[in-house]
XYZ file of C-alpha atoms in Angstrom:
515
model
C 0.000 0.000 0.000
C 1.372 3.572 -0.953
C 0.519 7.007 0.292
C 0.633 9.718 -1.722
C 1.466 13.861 -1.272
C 2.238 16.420 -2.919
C 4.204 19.807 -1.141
C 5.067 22.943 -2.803
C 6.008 25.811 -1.260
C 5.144 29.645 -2.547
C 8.777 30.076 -3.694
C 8.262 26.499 -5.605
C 5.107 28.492 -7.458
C 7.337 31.568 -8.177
C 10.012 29.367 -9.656
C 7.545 27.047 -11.583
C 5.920 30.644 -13.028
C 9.544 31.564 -13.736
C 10.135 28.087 -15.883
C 6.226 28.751 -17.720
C 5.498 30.319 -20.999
C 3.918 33.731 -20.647
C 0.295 32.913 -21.823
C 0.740 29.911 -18.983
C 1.097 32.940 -16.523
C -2.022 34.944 -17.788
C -3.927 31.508 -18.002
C -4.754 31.942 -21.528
C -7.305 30.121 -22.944
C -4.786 29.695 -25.941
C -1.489 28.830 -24.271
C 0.506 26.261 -26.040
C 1.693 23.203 -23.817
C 5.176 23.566 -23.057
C 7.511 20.518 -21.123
C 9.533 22.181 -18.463
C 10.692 21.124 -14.626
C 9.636 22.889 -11.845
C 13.123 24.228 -10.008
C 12.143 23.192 -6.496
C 8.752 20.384 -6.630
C 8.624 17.008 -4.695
C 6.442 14.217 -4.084
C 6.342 12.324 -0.994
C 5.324 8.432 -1.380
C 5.662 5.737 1.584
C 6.403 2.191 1.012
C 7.168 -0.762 2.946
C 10.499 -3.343 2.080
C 11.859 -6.797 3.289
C 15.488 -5.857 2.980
C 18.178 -8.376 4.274
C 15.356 -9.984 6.679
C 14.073 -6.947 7.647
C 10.769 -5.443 7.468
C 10.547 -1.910 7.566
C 8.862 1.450 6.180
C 10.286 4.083 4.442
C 9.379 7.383 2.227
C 10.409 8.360 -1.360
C 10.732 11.765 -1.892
C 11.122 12.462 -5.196
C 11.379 15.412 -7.324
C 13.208 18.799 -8.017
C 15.588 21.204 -5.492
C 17.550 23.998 -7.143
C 21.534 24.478 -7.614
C 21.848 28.201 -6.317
C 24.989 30.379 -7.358
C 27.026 33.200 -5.238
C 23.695 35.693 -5.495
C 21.533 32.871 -4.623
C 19.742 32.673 -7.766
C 18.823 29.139 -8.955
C 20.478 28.378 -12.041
C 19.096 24.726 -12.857
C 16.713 21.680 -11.301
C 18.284 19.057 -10.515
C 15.958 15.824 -10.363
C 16.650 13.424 -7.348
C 14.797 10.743 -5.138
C 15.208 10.285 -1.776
C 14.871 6.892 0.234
C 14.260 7.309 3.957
C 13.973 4.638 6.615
C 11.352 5.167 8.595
C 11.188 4.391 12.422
C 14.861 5.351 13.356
C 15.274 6.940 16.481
C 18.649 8.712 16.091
C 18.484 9.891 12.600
C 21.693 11.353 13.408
C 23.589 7.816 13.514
C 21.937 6.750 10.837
C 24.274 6.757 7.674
C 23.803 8.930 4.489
C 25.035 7.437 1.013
C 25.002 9.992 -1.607
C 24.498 8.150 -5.298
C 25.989 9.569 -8.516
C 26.365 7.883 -11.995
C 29.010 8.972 -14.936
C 28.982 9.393 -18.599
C 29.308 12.273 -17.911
C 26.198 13.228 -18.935
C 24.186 9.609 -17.892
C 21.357 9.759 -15.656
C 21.805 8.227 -11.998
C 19.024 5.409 -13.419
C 21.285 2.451 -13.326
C 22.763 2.120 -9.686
C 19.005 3.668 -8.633
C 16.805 0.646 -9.774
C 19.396 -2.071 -10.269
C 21.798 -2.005 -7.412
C 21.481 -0.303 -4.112
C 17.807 0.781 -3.992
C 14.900 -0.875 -2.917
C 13.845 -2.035 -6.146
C 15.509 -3.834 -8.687
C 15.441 -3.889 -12.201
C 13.122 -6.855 -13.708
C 16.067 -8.752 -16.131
C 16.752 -12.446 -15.912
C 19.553 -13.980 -13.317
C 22.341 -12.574 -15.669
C 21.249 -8.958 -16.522
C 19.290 -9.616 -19.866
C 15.974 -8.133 -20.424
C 12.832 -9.839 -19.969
C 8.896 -8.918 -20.427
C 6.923 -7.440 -19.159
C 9.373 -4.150 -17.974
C 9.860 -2.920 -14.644
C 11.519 -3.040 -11.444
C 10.633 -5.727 -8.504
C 11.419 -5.635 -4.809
C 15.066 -5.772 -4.270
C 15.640 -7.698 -0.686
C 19.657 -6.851 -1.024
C 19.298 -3.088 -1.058
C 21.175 -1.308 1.583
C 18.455 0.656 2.735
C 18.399 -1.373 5.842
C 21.587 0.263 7.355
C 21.650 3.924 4.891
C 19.219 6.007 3.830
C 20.204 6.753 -0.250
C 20.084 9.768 -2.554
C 20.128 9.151 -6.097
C 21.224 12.839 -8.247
C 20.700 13.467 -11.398
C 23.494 15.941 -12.631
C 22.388 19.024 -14.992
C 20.286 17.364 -18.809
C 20.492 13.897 -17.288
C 16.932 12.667 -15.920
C 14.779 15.595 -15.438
C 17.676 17.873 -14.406
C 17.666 21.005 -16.761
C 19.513 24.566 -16.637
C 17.180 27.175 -15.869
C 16.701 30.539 -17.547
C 18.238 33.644 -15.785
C 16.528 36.362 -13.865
C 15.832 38.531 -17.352
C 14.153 35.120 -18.557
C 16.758 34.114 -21.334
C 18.973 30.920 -21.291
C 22.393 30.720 -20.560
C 24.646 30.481 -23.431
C 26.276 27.046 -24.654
C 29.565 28.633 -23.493
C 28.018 29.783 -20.470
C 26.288 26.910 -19.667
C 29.438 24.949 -20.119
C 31.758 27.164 -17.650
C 28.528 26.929 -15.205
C 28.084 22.544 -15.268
C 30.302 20.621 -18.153
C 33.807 19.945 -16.882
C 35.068 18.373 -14.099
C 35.798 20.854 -11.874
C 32.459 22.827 -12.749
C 30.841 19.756 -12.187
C 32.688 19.098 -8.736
C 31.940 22.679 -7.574
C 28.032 22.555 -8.366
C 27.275 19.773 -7.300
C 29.331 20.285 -3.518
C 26.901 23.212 -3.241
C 23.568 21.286 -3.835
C 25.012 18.387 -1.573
C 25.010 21.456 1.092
C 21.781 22.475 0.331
C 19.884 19.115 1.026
C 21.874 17.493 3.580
C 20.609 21.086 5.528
C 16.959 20.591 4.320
C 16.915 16.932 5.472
C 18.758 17.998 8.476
C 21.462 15.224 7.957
C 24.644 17.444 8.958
C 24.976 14.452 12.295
C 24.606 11.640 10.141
C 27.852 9.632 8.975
C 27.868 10.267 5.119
C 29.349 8.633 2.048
C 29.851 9.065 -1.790
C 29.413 5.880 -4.330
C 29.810 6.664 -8.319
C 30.024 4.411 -11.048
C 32.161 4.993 -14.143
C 32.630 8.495 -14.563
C 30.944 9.015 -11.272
C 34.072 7.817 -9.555
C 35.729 10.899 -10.927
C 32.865 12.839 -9.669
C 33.003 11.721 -5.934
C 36.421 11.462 -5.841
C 36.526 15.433 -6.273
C 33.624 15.847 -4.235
C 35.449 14.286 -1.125
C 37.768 17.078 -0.984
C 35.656 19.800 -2.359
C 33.627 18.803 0.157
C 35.794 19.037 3.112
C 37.860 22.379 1.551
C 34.745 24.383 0.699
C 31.391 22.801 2.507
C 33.606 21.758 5.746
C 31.620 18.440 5.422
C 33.444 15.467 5.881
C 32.866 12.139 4.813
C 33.373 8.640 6.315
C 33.530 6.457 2.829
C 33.768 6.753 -1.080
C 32.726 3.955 -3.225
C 34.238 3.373 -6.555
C 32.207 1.313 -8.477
C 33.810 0.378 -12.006
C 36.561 3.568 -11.839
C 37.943 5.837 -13.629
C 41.258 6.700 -14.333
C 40.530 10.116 -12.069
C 43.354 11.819 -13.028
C 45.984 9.135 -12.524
C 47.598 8.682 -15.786
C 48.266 5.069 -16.918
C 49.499 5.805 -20.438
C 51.771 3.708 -22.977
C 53.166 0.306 -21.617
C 51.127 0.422 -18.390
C 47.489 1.217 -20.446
C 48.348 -1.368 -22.742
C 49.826 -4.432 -20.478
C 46.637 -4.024 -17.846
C 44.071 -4.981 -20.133
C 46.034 -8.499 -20.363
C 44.004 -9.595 -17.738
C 40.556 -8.503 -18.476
C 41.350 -10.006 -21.811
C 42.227 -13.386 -20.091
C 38.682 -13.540 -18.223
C 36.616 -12.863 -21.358
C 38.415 -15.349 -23.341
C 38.112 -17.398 -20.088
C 34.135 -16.785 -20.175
C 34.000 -18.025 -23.782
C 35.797 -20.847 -23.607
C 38.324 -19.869 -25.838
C 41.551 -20.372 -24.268
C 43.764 -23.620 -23.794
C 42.108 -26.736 -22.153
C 44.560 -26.135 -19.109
C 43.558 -22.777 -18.485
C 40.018 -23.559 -18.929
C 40.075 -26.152 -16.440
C 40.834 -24.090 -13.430
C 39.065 -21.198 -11.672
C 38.984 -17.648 -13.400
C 40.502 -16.252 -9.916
C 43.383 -19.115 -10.437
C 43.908 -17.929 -14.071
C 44.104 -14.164 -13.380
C 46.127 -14.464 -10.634
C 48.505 -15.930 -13.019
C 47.896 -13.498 -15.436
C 48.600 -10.656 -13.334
C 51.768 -11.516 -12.081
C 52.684 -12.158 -16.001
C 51.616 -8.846 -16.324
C 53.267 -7.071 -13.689
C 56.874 -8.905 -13.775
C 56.590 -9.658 -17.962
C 54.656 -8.029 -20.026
C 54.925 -4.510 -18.832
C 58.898 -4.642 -18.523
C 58.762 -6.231 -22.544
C 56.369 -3.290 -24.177
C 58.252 -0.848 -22.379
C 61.987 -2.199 -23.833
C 59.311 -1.082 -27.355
C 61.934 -1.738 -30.308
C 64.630 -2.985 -28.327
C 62.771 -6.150 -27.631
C 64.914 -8.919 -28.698
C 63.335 -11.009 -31.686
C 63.174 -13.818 -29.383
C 62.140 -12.794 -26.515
C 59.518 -11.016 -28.911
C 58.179 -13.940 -29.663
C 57.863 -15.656 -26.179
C 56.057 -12.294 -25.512
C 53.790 -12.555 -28.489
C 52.999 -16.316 -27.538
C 52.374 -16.117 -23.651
C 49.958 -12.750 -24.480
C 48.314 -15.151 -27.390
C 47.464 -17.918 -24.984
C 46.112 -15.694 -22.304
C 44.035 -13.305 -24.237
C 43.008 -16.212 -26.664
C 44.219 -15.042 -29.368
C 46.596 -16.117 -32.058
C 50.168 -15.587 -31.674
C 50.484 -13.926 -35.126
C 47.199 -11.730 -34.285
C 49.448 -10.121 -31.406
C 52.803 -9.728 -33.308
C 51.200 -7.928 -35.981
C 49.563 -5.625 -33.096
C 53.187 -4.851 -32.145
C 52.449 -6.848 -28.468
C 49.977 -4.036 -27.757
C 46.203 -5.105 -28.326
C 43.352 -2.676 -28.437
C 40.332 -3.886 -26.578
C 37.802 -2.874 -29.592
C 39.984 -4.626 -31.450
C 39.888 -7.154 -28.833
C 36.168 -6.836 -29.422
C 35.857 -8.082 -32.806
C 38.485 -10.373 -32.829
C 38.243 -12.911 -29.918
C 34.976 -14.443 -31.573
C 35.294 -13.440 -35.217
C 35.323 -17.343 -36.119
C 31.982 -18.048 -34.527
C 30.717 -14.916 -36.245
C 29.965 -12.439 -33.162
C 31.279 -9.643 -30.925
C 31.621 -9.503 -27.842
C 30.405 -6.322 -25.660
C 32.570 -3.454 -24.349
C 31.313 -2.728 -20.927
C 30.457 -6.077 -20.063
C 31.650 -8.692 -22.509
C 29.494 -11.077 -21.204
C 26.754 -9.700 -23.870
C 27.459 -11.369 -27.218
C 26.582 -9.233 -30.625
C 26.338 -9.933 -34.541
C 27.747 -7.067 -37.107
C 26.991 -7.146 -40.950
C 30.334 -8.315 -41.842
C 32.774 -10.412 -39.997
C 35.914 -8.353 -41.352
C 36.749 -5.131 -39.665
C 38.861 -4.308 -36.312
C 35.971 -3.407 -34.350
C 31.613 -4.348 -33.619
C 29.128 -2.508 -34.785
C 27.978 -1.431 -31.522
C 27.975 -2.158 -28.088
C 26.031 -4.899 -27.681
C 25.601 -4.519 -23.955
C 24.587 -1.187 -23.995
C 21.589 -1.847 -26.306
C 20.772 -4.745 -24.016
C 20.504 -2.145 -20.794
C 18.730 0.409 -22.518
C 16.417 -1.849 -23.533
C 15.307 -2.780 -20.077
C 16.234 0.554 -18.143
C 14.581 2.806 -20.187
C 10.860 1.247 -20.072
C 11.494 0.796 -16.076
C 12.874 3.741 -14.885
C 10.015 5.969 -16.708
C 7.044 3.322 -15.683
C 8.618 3.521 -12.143
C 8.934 6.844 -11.685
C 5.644 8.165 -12.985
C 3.545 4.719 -11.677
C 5.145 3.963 -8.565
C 6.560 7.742 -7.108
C 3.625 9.158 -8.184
C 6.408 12.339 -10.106
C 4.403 13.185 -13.141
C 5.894 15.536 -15.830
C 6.270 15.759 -19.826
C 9.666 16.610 -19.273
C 11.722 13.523 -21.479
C 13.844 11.528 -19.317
C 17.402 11.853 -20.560
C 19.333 8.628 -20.128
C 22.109 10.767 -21.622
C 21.773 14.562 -21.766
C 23.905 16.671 -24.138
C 26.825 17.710 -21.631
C 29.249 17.838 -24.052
C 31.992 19.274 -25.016
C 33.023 18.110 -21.555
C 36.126 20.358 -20.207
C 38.514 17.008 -18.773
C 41.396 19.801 -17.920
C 42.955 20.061 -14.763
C 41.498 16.367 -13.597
C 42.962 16.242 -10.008
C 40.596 14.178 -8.413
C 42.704 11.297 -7.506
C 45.097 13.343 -5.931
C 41.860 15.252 -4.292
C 40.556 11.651 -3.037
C 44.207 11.255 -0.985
C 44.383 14.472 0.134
C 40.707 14.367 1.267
C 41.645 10.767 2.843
C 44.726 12.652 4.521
C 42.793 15.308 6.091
C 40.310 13.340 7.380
C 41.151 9.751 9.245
C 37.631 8.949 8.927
C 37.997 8.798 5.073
C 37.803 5.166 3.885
C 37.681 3.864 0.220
C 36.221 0.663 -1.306
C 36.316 -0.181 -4.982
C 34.195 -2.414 -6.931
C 35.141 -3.965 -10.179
C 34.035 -6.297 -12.614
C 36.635 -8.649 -14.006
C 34.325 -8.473 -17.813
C 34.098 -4.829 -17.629
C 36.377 -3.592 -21.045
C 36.017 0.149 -20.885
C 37.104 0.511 -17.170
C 38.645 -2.820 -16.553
C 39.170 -4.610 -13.192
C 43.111 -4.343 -13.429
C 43.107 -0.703 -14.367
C 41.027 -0.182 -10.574
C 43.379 -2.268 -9.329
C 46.167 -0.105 -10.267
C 44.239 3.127 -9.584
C 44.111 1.935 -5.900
C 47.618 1.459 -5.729
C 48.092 4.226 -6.775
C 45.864 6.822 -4.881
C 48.450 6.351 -1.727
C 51.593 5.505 -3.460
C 53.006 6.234 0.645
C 50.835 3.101 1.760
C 50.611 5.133 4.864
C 46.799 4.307 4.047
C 46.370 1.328 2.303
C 44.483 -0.012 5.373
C 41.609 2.350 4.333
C 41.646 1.480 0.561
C 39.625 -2.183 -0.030
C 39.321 -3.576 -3.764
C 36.256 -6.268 -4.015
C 35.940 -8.179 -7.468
C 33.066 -9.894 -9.220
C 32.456 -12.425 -12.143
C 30.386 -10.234 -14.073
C 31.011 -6.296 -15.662
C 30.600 -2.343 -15.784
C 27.312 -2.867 -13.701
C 27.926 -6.232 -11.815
C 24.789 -5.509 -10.079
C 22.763 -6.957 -13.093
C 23.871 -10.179 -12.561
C 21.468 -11.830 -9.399
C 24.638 -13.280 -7.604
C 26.363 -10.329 -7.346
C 23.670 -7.826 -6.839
C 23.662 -9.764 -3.689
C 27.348 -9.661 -3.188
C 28.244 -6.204 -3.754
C 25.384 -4.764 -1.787
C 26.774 -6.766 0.996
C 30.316 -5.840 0.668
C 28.682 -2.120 0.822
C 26.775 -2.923 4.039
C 29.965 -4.285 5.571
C 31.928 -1.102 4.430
C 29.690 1.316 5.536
C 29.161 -0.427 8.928
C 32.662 -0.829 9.110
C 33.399 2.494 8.654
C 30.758 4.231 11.586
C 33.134 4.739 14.006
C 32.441 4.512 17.511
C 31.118 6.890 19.508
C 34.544 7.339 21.489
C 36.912 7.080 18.842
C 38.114 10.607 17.933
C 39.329 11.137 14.266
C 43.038 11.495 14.888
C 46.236 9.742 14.131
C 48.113 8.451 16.988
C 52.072 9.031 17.023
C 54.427 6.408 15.834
């Protein structure tokens, strides 16, 4: 059972007469529709969940609240929905995770009704869609120990930029300094993160970041943005499928790390060497990654001064790992591209395998070429997203608008200058002892592969004076290992554990203690 209401406030009215065609304002009995967001507009539904063998209520509050700048003018709406655990007496214990997705530019749709929210999205036990659409109960959600905000960063969902106080849009250019780059981005989206942990009144409550993809470069800036400019400070980030956030992993080290995600999709297809096939893919990448570390790095960085033989032990060993044929990889010079990688692996059984999650199998038109058509696991997630999240939202929350949706919004050209935010996420992890940092990979994922998050958590501390706080957890499936049932179950625990992990005691003072 679900009860619905609908609050908004005078200045809500102002700003929704602000966003409305003139003839709306005059109520004009010939006023052309128009589809625009209301800056500051929520609805309020309650639900009950079994979560992790608990019953409990909570509230979805779902809708609009503004991004202000320095004259406190709202320049754009950005869309969110808010889960809330009802029945908790100290609210201010009770944890706050903060949920952003990447792109840039993608809607925060895919963690919201797939991974850590109390519904899931309706696909079969490996991620693949099935009929009729939607989203069922999801009894792994960690609702049961955080309550969750899901953003939607400016053009993706229902987020839009909002006109200025003489009425007119913001330039491209303008709009561009204002949201699409990522330190506009960062700076933004601190400020709203200010703005509704005050109106929720969650300034007490333990808080923590999770982004996926490009969201990982996101929160890994907002930790220390954060801290530097809101004084709020965190307890956890949660990397889910990273970035490179500004650590650079160019040349020989870009191109020896994807040895092993190319060892676990030719594991997954059966296409390497009866020996290999026979064990475990954790036995087989460990191999692989030492091979990677102590052989195949050192050998693409020696570039033409690779002895012929040696060459060819190179080109043989990579060949047999990646399943590939040893010529294949000599005429790539030892360096393999993954959409390459793509097309190639499977060319003799006619299909492609997919980029984010290479699980997902597709056909192209002709079997020659050095990379797919198209991603054949993206088509496979939009398929089932799109029909769920915009049933869900209108059906379920009750938030009703002709507004479109954007699954991706036009954010670009995206300004990547400057990109810090690794170097932001240690600092932010210095200044604060709280600070703790788990990342989640899948070992199928090709466009931000396990090996590559591996890396990027060595490197965030390169001092190990806090690899304690830094935990990597890896899972047989790919970008979104959520969509697979057995480890939508898994991660969302290994979340649970971090976050519960990470709530310090009520005694124990944020401080380092001398050596």
């Amino acid at each position: 059972m679900k009860f619905f209401s609908h609050a908004l406030s005078a200045s809500c009215v102002a700003a929704a007469l602000l966003l409305a065609p003139a003839s709306y304002a005059n109520a004009s009995e010939t006023a052309l529709p128009s589809a625009k967001i209301a800056a500051d507009d929520v609805v309020i539904t309650e639900h009950r969940a079994n979560i992790n063998g608990e019953r409990f209520e909570y509230t979805a509050t779902t809708g609009t609240q503004p991004v202000f700048n320095a004259e406190g003018e709202a320049t754009a709406a950005l869309f969110f929905t808010y889960y809330e655990r009802q029945g908790v007496k100290n609210r201010e214990e009770r944890p706050l995770l903060i949920s952003f997705n990447g792109g840039p530019g993608s809607a925060s749709v895919w963690m919201h009704i797939a991974y850590t929210g109390p519904k899931a999205l309706r696909v079969d036990d490996e991620g693949f869609p099935i009929m009729p659409y939607g989203v069922k109960n999801n009894p792994h959600s960690v609702l049961d120990v955080a309550d969750i905000v899901f953003v939607n960063p400016v053009n993706t969902g229902y987020s839009r930029v909002l006109p200025g106080p003489d009425g007119k849009m913001p330039s491209r250019e303008q709009q561009q300094k204002m949201f699409f780059g990522v330190n506009a981005d960062v700076s933004y989206l601190a400020d709203w993160i200010n703005t509704f942990v005050s109106r929720h009144e969650r300034w007490r409550s333990p808080k923590y970041l999770i982004g996926e993809s490009y969201g990982t470069t996101r929160v890994s800036g907002l930790a220390l943005e954060l801290q530097n400019r809101q004084w709020m400070y965190l307890n956890g980030v949660i990397l889910v499928s990273p970035t490179e956030i500004g650590i650079k992993r160019e040349g020989p080290v870009e191109a020896a790390n994807r040895l092993p995600y190319f060892a676990a999709t030719a594991w997954y297809h059966n296409a390497l060497a009866d020996d290999l096939q026979q064990q475990d893919l954790l036995e087989v990448l460990e191999e692989v990654e030492a091979y990677t570390l102590n052989t195949y790095l050192p050998a693409l960085a020696k570039g033409a001064m690779l002895p012929a033989a040696e060459r060819q032990q190179i080109a043989e060993q990579v060949a047999r790992y990646a399943g590939l044929s040893t010529q294949t990889v000599l005429r790539s010079n030892l360096d393999i591209s993954p959409r390459f990688f793509w097309k190639e692996l499977l060319r003799d059984r006619g299909q492609t395998v997919g980029r984010l999650d290479s699980r997902y199998l597709g056909i192209d038109r002709n079997d020659v070429g050095d990379s797919p058509d198209y991603n054949a696991e993206l088509t496979s997630w939009l398929h089932s997203f799109t029909p769920a999240i915009n049933y869900y939202l209108r059906e379920e929350l009750n938030y009703k608008t002709d507004v479109k949706y954007n699954m991706f919004g036009p954010v670009h050209p995206w300004d990547r200058t400057n990109n810090n935010t690794g170097e932001n996420l240690r600092q932010a992890m210095a200044q604060n002892p709280y600070l703790n940092v788990l990342i989640q990979s899948g070992y199928y994922d090709g466009a931000t592969n396990y090996f590559d998050a591996k890396y990027t958590g060595w490197h965030i501390d390169p001092s190990r004076r806090m690899a304690d706080r830094i935990d990597f957890k890896g899972y047989r499936s790919g970008h979104m290992m959520y969509l697979r049932a057995e480890d939508l179950k898994a991660a969302n625990q290994d979340v649970r554990e971090f976050i519960k992990a990470t709530v310090p005691a009520a005694d124990e003072a944020a401080k380092y203690d001398a050596q």
